[in-house]
Amino acid sequence: MKVTFGPFTLDDERRQLLRGAREIHLTLKAYELLRLLVAERPRAIAKSDIHARLWPDAFVSEATLMSLVAEVRRALGEAGRGSGIIRTVHGYGYAFAAEAADDAASRPEGSRAAAVPVSWLTCGEGDVSLQRGENVLGRDTHAGVCLRATTVSKRHARIVISDAGVTIEDLGSKNGTFVEGVRIDGPVALRDGDEIRLGGQRVTFRTLAEPGSTATAEREE
């Protein structure tokens, strides 16, 4: 996801907030909050949903969320809850209210986007398709890929599919995320056939290099 609004660019592949060419520092949770609000724009998100996504396995006070909102507003050069980018929905939550454009919308007319891999997960219940963008894996019924194992956190990990490829990242889970037996502590590229373990749940990542491509059959002699 790469979104521009005003002088800012949120580049999620590089996990950066930029003002022009200058990077604006945000703490990890503040970045995740801004990313969530931008991704869900213009929908207002309830405080309870924000808590569930940012702190899936921990209880934090409302003051902690308010502090994060204030940090994001400072980074965006805004003062107070009446600002035009992060809107306070009184008694409910927050929303991203600025005009924004996805990177795809700014491509020159006639330009061709890179092919996005067709990808899926193979697990005990069968195959689960993965969509372009963020795919959250977790025990939460609202997760893109819902895994019922009790060792899986509500929001355990996420797989991001973009023009640049496919990556997986742990979301601060209790029991960790492993790729080919190695615990990950940041975004890791996925390859076809990689085994992913989330707590005690094992799944296999599968992908095709080109959407809709057809394998060539061997010719008979």
mmCIF file of N, CA, C and O in Angstrom, residues 13 32 46 63 65 135-136 145 201 214 218:
data_model
loop_
_atom_site.group_PDB
_atom_site.id
_atom_site.type_symbol
_atom_site.label_atom_id
_atom_site.label_comp_id
_atom_site.label_asym_id
_atom_site.label_seq_id
_atom_site.Cartn_x
_atom_site.Cartn_y
_atom_site.Cartn_z
ATOM 1 N N GLU A 13 5.213 -0.610 2.007
ATOM 2 C CA GLU A 13 6.225 -1.601 1.657
ATOM 3 C C GLU A 13 7.544 -1.267 2.354
ATOM 4 O O GLU A 13 8.283 -2.156 2.775
ATOM 5 N N GLU A 32 1.310 1.814 13.007
ATOM 6 C CA GLU A 32 0.244 0.843 12.760
ATOM 7 C C GLU A 32 -1.132 1.506 12.855
ATOM 8 O O GLU A 32 -2.049 1.168 12.096
ATOM 9 N N ALA A 46 -14.117 1.925 15.472
ATOM 10 C CA ALA A 46 -14.401 1.985 16.903
ATOM 11 C C ALA A 46 -13.130 1.805 17.713
ATOM 12 O O ALA A 46 -12.213 1.085 17.306
ATOM 13 N N ALA A 63 -6.201 5.847 27.581
ATOM 14 C CA ALA A 63 -5.204 6.919 27.545
ATOM 15 C C ALA A 63 -4.043 6.563 26.617
ATOM 16 O O ALA A 63 -3.455 7.444 25.972
ATOM 17 N N LEU A 65 -4.252 4.789 23.833
ATOM 18 C CA LEU A 65 -4.710 5.047 22.471
ATOM 19 C C LEU A 65 -4.724 6.545 22.184
ATOM 20 O O LEU A 65 -4.296 6.993 21.119
ATOM 21 N N ASN A 135 -3.212 -9.447 4.301
ATOM 22 C CA ASN A 135 -3.995 -10.614 4.697
ATOM 23 C C ASN A 135 -3.610 -10.965 6.130
ATOM 24 O O ASN A 135 -2.496 -11.449 6.371
ATOM 25 N N VAL A 136 -4.493 -10.693 7.078
ATOM 26 C CA VAL A 136 -4.190 -10.973 8.485
ATOM 27 C C VAL A 136 -4.524 -12.423 8.791
ATOM 28 O O VAL A 136 -5.591 -12.921 8.438
ATOM 29 N N VAL A 145 -7.609 -14.540 7.259
ATOM 30 C CA VAL A 145 -7.433 -15.993 7.317
ATOM 31 C C VAL A 145 -7.621 -16.397 8.774
ATOM 32 O O VAL A 145 -6.746 -16.177 9.606
ATOM 33 N N GLN A 201 0.041 -24.076 14.771
ATOM 34 C CA GLN A 201 -0.661 -24.250 13.501
ATOM 35 C C GLN A 201 0.323 -24.164 12.336
ATOM 36 O O GLN A 201 1.090 -23.209 12.220
ATOM 37 N N THR A 214 -0.484 -20.886 -17.439
ATOM 38 C CA THR A 214 -0.792 -22.297 -17.641
ATOM 39 C C THR A 214 0.500 -23.065 -17.858
ATOM 40 O O THR A 214 1.355 -22.646 -18.645
ATOM 41 N N GLU A 218 4.088 -31.821 -21.147
ATOM 42 C CA GLU A 218 5.190 -32.515 -21.789
ATOM 43 C C GLU A 218 4.689 -33.187 -23.062
ATOM 44 O O GLU A 218 3.617 -33.789 -23.093
#
